[in-house]
Amino acid sequence: MSPKAMARPGGRSARVQEAVHAAVRELEAEQGRASLTVPAVAARAGVTPSTVYRRWGDLHELLSDVAVERLRPEEPPADHGSLHTDLESWARQFLDEMASPSGRAYIRDALLGDPDGSNAGQCSAYAADQIEVILARARGRGETVPDVDVEAVVDHVVAPMMYRILFRPGQLTVSYADHLVRAVLTSPVSPD
Amino acid sequence: MSPKAMARPGGRSARVQEAVHAAVRELEAEQGRASLTVPAVAARAGVTPSTVYRRWGDLHELLSDVAVERLRPEEPPADHGSLHTDLESWARQFLDEMASPSGRAYIRDALLGDPDGSNAGQCSAYAADQIEVILARARGRGETVPDVDVEAVVDHVVAPMMYRILFRPGQLTVSYADHLVRAVLTSPVSPD
């Protein structure tokens, strides 16, 4: 979410945001991505184009905010009873969602209209938070957790998957996710 | 380079490409990024706007091709006499260049106007080729090279740096690059 959007939480501001986000989702679903212009989104949301420009700057920044909302995990990672299975299951799901056509489009939107990097940072924080839940749960179970922390999982599981999604789209398989998880748990790398 | 651009190598086609790429670089240097429009670029290059649209589709695709050209390494990685030093030196330079404002802008451009992923793939291939040179040189010296291949270095050195550049821009230090290189050489992860 851009600083502009965060500067006015609640009340009318929150209603405008919700209406504009919903207008983007609806127009895209009904008429495709090419239909997304600031005037069209504003008309659907029942606000003036200048309201949209004032708040989001331009269409790219609006689409970035909408993308980050869509990339927000809806629930905590599933509990399968062990660190390895939880992390593997989470990594598979992450790869599946982010490598899908819509996942790629959201990542691209999030990165694009993000002059200060806060939306990209939020995407990364979503992943880190989910990993933190998985690691804390393993410790809570009394599992012997290898010397691995959130940073190591971000660096050696999330980052390689995201790099392939963005730069080498042909090489994404479930076994790749499984391999990365196995490697980080068996030869963990200290964060520094 | 987009398939459209690759479909007509040589002759007039090559001259048009060079003129248009040069026009982008000049206009950006002289008047800033906001000055880059297809009509302005075409005028500077001495071609019609329809020539640009026919060949590149739109401004984003043109900027993506220009960015990939700029991200092409100009020379093989420096030879410092050992695998560790060569790889560390290369990783530091990669991080320094890619994390710079212009490096980030090129990465973003390359990813953006790249509907088929070929330009992003080319960026990744540039890095992989440089790493291959470093590994082959170490073997040629008779060094004992740990069980590490290009894929492992891309996954565990390049990908984490690129992830931070794109998603967590505040956490980029030389020691981070050094740490990733040390880790991949001392606890190498098999590619699968």
XYZ file of C-alpha atoms in Angstrom:
384
model
C 0.000 0.000 0.000
C 1.467 3.330 -0.962
C 2.092 5.982 1.687
C -0.608 8.038 0.038
C -3.148 5.303 0.609
C -2.000 4.698 4.175
C -2.142 8.348 5.108
C -5.905 8.417 5.310
C -7.271 5.307 6.938
C -10.881 4.838 7.968
C -14.145 6.565 7.158
C -14.696 7.900 3.676
C -11.117 7.127 2.747
C -11.548 3.444 3.521
C -14.819 3.329 1.590
C -13.207 4.965 -1.447
C -10.349 2.504 -1.320
C -12.643 -0.479 -1.100
C -14.852 0.821 -3.951
C -11.872 1.523 -6.212
C -10.219 -1.825 -5.502
C -13.524 -3.589 -6.174
C -13.956 -1.640 -9.411
C -10.523 -2.825 -10.612
C -11.347 -6.450 -9.794
C -14.768 -6.289 -11.452
C -13.669 -4.514 -14.617
C -10.729 -6.851 -15.051
C -12.945 -9.922 -14.595
C -15.653 -8.617 -16.922
C -13.747 -6.835 -19.653
C -10.127 -7.858 -19.305
C -7.044 -6.043 -18.373
C -7.033 -3.652 -21.327
C -10.250 -2.121 -19.967
C -8.443 -0.813 -16.897
C -8.072 2.937 -17.241
C -8.356 5.477 -14.466
C -11.556 7.026 -15.919
C -13.206 3.599 -16.320
C -12.229 2.490 -12.813
C -13.400 5.786 -11.319
C -16.751 5.591 -13.119
C -17.335 2.048 -11.865
C -16.362 3.024 -8.322
C -18.577 6.085 -8.349
C -15.757 8.556 -7.714
C -14.112 11.173 -9.906
C -10.908 10.390 -11.808
C -9.185 13.138 -9.846
C -9.949 11.264 -6.625
C -8.064 8.287 -8.036
C -5.143 10.344 -9.317
C -4.886 12.259 -6.037
C -4.752 9.107 -4.010
C -2.786 6.703 -6.193
C -0.809 8.919 -8.553
C -1.458 6.776 -11.606
C -2.931 3.503 -12.767
C 0.261 1.539 -12.081
C 0.288 2.549 -8.425
C -3.368 1.632 -8.067
C -2.809 -1.774 -9.680
C 0.174 -2.334 -7.406
C -1.956 -1.740 -4.311
C -4.686 -4.041 -5.629
C -2.110 -6.738 -6.416
C -0.635 -6.618 -2.909
C -4.109 -7.043 -1.435
C -4.623 -10.092 -3.612
C -1.266 -11.577 -2.651
C -2.089 -11.340 1.060
C -2.409 -14.884 2.465
C -5.939 -15.596 3.579
C -5.068 -17.964 6.378
C -2.113 -19.292 8.338
C -0.147 -22.128 6.718
C -1.712 -25.575 7.125
C -0.597 -27.695 10.078
C 0.529 -31.130 8.891
C 2.239 -32.098 12.112
C 5.915 -31.622 11.254
C 8.265 -28.845 10.211
C 9.352 -30.595 7.035
C 5.833 -31.328 5.857
C 4.526 -27.893 6.801
C 7.330 -26.100 4.997
C 7.138 -28.350 1.955
C 3.396 -27.918 1.723
C 3.704 -24.147 2.078
C 6.465 -23.930 -0.553
C 4.471 -26.032 -3.014
C 1.420 -23.835 -2.555
C 3.476 -20.640 -2.851
C 5.044 -21.863 -6.088
C 1.703 -22.980 -7.461
C -0.002 -19.671 -6.701
C 2.804 -17.328 -7.667
C 3.693 -19.170 -10.872
C 0.078 -19.161 -12.098
C -0.817 -16.603 -14.760
C -2.721 -14.493 -12.236
C 0.011 -14.832 -9.617
C 2.625 -13.649 -12.103
C 0.417 -10.742 -13.123
C 0.003 -9.675 -9.476
C 3.725 -9.903 -8.770
C 4.440 -7.867 -11.858
C 1.803 -5.277 -10.918
C 3.058 -5.120 -7.343
C 6.650 -4.482 -8.475
C 5.720 -2.050 -11.187
C 3.665 0.672 -9.603
C 5.787 0.786 -6.511
C 8.137 3.758 -6.597
C 9.212 3.465 -2.951
C 9.398 -0.323 -2.765
C 6.845 -0.588 0.047
C 4.498 -2.895 -1.854
C 7.285 -5.276 -2.821
C 8.411 -5.221 0.805
C 4.891 -6.112 1.886
C 4.840 -9.125 -0.450
C 8.074 -10.343 1.068
C 6.736 -9.759 4.580
C 3.692 -11.931 3.834
C 5.983 -14.847 2.996
C 8.268 -14.218 5.981
C 5.287 -14.111 8.343
C 3.994 -17.459 7.100
C 7.433 -19.043 7.483
C 7.723 -17.620 10.997
C 4.421 -19.296 11.923
C 5.680 -22.634 10.601
C 8.989 -22.406 12.490
C 7.342 -21.279 15.732
C 4.812 -24.084 15.509
C 7.575 -26.661 15.105
C 9.333 -25.320 18.190
C 6.020 -25.312 20.053
C 5.578 -29.012 19.241
C 8.957 -29.697 20.760
C 10.422 -30.723 17.407
C 14.162 -30.542 16.986
C 14.356 -27.617 14.622
C 17.575 -27.459 12.612
C 19.617 -24.293 12.776
C 17.439 -22.468 10.273
C 15.710 -19.113 10.608
C 13.238 -17.099 8.575
C 16.020 -15.310 6.715
C 17.575 -18.570 5.566
C 14.224 -19.843 4.289
C 13.549 -16.569 2.464
C 17.038 -16.596 0.922
C 17.167 -20.271 -0.034
C 13.555 -21.321 -0.638
C 11.467 -18.229 -1.438
C 14.116 -16.334 -3.410
C 15.074 -19.200 -5.763
C 11.411 -19.889 -6.508
C 10.688 -16.216 -7.154
C 13.806 -15.887 -9.298
C 12.652 -18.732 -11.518
C 9.123 -17.325 -11.668
C 10.423 -13.968 -12.848
C 13.513 -14.894 -14.853
C 13.323 -18.555 -15.871
C 9.648 -19.415 -16.160
C 10.188 -22.804 -17.769
C 11.750 -24.532 -14.778
C 9.073 -24.647 -12.109
C 8.134 -28.021 -10.696
C 6.874 -29.396 -7.408
C 10.106 -31.337 -7.049
C 12.050 -28.072 -7.278
C 10.133 -26.695 -4.277
C 10.630 -29.974 -2.397
C 14.351 -29.948 -3.173
C 14.810 -26.407 -1.869
C 12.989 -27.210 1.367
C 14.934 -30.415 1.906
C 18.211 -28.594 1.288
C 17.524 -25.732 3.689
C 16.504 -28.154 6.433
C 19.411 -30.565 5.982
C 22.283 -28.194 5.192
C 21.026 -24.991 6.755
C 22.986 -21.850 6.115
C 23.445 -19.414 8.941
C 22.067 -15.948 8.182
C 25.476 -14.325 8.529
C 15.344 -9.357 -27.441
C 11.782 -9.964 -28.525
C 11.037 -12.491 -31.274
C 9.911 -9.600 -33.428
C 13.313 -7.980 -33.125
C 15.121 -11.260 -33.747
C 13.079 -12.083 -36.829
C 14.903 -9.594 -39.030
C 18.575 -9.497 -38.280
C 21.126 -7.680 -40.395
C 20.978 -4.981 -43.005
C 18.390 -2.257 -42.654
C 16.809 -4.058 -39.728
C 20.022 -3.975 -37.723
C 20.541 -0.306 -38.549
C 17.017 0.557 -37.431
C 17.532 -1.329 -34.192
C 20.805 0.409 -33.454
C 19.346 3.841 -34.276
C 16.280 3.297 -32.102
C 18.268 1.908 -29.162
C 20.663 4.851 -29.432
C 17.729 7.274 -29.546
C 16.360 5.816 -26.302
C 19.725 6.119 -24.571
C 20.284 9.681 -25.791
C 16.828 10.992 -24.987
C 16.900 9.437 -21.545
C 20.328 10.941 -20.814
C 19.400 14.371 -22.132
C 15.788 14.810 -21.083
C 15.043 12.102 -18.549
C 12.863 9.117 -18.580
C 9.569 10.978 -18.902
C 10.677 12.148 -22.338
C 10.588 8.611 -23.691
C 7.587 8.279 -25.958
C 7.417 6.304 -29.174
C 6.990 9.448 -31.341
C 9.951 11.174 -29.646
C 12.187 8.114 -29.942
C 11.205 7.593 -33.582
C 11.904 11.239 -34.438
C 15.348 11.084 -32.852
C 16.125 7.800 -34.625
C 14.939 9.123 -37.981
C 12.253 6.481 -38.442
C 8.465 6.640 -38.374
C 6.541 5.799 -35.212
C 4.863 2.965 -37.095
C 8.278 1.390 -37.676
C 8.770 1.322 -33.917
C 5.297 -0.018 -33.191
C 5.598 -2.676 -35.894
C 8.859 -3.931 -34.543
C 8.473 -3.568 -30.776
C 4.728 -3.490 -30.188
C 4.900 -0.705 -27.639
C 7.252 1.459 -25.605
C 7.553 -1.110 -22.790
C 8.816 -3.791 -25.176
C 11.319 -1.396 -26.680
C 12.593 -0.350 -23.251
C 12.870 -4.009 -22.263
C 15.096 -4.748 -25.264
C 17.248 -1.700 -24.530
C 17.561 -2.726 -20.871
C 18.701 -6.245 -21.739
C 21.380 -4.821 -24.007
C 22.585 -2.655 -21.158
C 22.621 -5.578 -18.723
C 24.837 -7.644 -21.030
C 28.247 -8.113 -19.349
C 30.969 -6.355 -21.277
C 33.766 -8.732 -20.406
C 34.394 -12.095 -18.762
C 34.624 -12.086 -14.957
C 37.988 -10.993 -13.561
C 40.567 -13.676 -12.798
C 41.826 -13.332 -9.220
C 43.468 -16.724 -9.089
C 40.987 -18.750 -7.030
C 37.382 -19.900 -7.244
C 36.397 -18.276 -3.968
C 37.900 -14.912 -4.820
C 36.588 -14.941 -8.387
C 33.063 -15.796 -7.313
C 33.081 -13.329 -4.427
C 34.363 -10.568 -6.675
C 31.752 -11.356 -9.318
C 28.918 -11.455 -6.771
C 29.976 -8.134 -5.243
C 30.073 -6.506 -8.661
C 26.717 -8.026 -9.662
C 25.104 -6.727 -6.476
C 26.684 -3.322 -6.883
C 25.536 -2.932 -10.482
C 22.086 -4.427 -10.151
C 21.237 -2.637 -6.915
C 22.235 0.768 -8.317
C 19.400 3.063 -9.391
C 20.159 2.450 -13.071
C 20.548 -1.299 -12.533
C 17.173 -1.484 -10.811
C 15.589 0.557 -13.592
C 16.998 -1.817 -16.245
C 15.838 -4.913 -14.382
C 12.407 -3.418 -14.012
C 12.287 -2.444 -17.698
C 13.550 -5.850 -18.763
C 10.845 -7.637 -16.754
C 8.074 -5.292 -17.719
C 7.942 -5.174 -21.482
C 8.574 -8.865 -21.823
C 5.351 -10.702 -22.615
C 7.054 -14.003 -23.488
C 9.751 -13.948 -20.803
C 12.613 -14.109 -23.293
C 14.294 -10.930 -22.082
C 14.176 -12.009 -18.444
C 15.581 -15.359 -19.532
C 18.413 -13.576 -21.304
C 19.288 -11.627 -18.136
C 19.480 -14.885 -16.217
C 21.589 -16.469 -18.966
C 24.109 -13.614 -18.737
C 24.660 -14.391 -15.049
C 24.778 -18.157 -15.619
C 27.355 -17.740 -18.397
C 29.629 -15.669 -16.174
C 29.392 -18.223 -13.373
C 30.153 -21.031 -15.808
C 33.340 -19.212 -16.843
C 34.399 -18.890 -13.201
C 33.764 -22.566 -12.435
C 35.466 -23.801 -15.601
C 38.497 -21.603 -14.903
C 38.812 -23.044 -11.400
C 38.742 -26.587 -12.796
C 41.262 -25.568 -15.455
C 43.612 -24.372 -12.717
C 43.391 -27.767 -11.093
C 41.620 -26.345 -8.032
C 39.561 -28.701 -5.940
C 36.125 -27.399 -6.809
C 33.439 -28.261 -4.260
C 30.364 -30.078 -5.460
C 28.716 -26.938 -6.778
C 27.343 -26.245 -10.243
C 25.944 -23.246 -12.068
C 22.400 -24.043 -10.966
C 23.369 -24.052 -7.309
C 25.099 -20.685 -7.651
C 22.114 -19.204 -9.482
C 19.701 -20.567 -6.868
C 21.716 -19.669 -3.776
C 23.781 -16.606 -4.720
C 22.124 -14.837 -7.663
C 18.508 -15.479 -6.667
C 18.807 -14.247 -3.042
C 20.569 -11.073 -4.211
C 17.975 -10.431 -6.906
C 15.134 -11.136 -4.465
C 16.475 -8.524 -2.073
C 17.023 -6.045 -4.901
C 13.427 -6.414 -6.019
C 11.577 -7.102 -2.772
C 13.694 -5.946 0.163
C 15.831 -3.091 -1.081
C 17.100 -2.038 2.326
C 19.225 -5.116 3.028
C 21.976 -5.081 0.445
C 25.541 -5.124 1.665
C 28.859 -6.441 0.446
C 28.944 -8.802 3.398
C 25.628 -10.277 2.256
C 27.159 -11.172 -1.126
C 30.260 -12.569 0.585
C 28.127 -14.640 2.945
C 26.118 -16.192 0.102
C 29.275 -17.116 -1.796
C 30.936 -18.604 1.281
C 27.813 -20.617 2.050
C 27.403 -22.078 -1.433
C 31.066 -23.096 -1.529
C 31.197 -24.609 1.939
C 27.784 -26.292 2.183
C 26.956 -26.777 -1.469
C 23.493 -27.972 -2.317
C 23.103 -30.506 -5.075
C 20.933 -29.268 -7.925
C 18.289 -31.941 -7.303
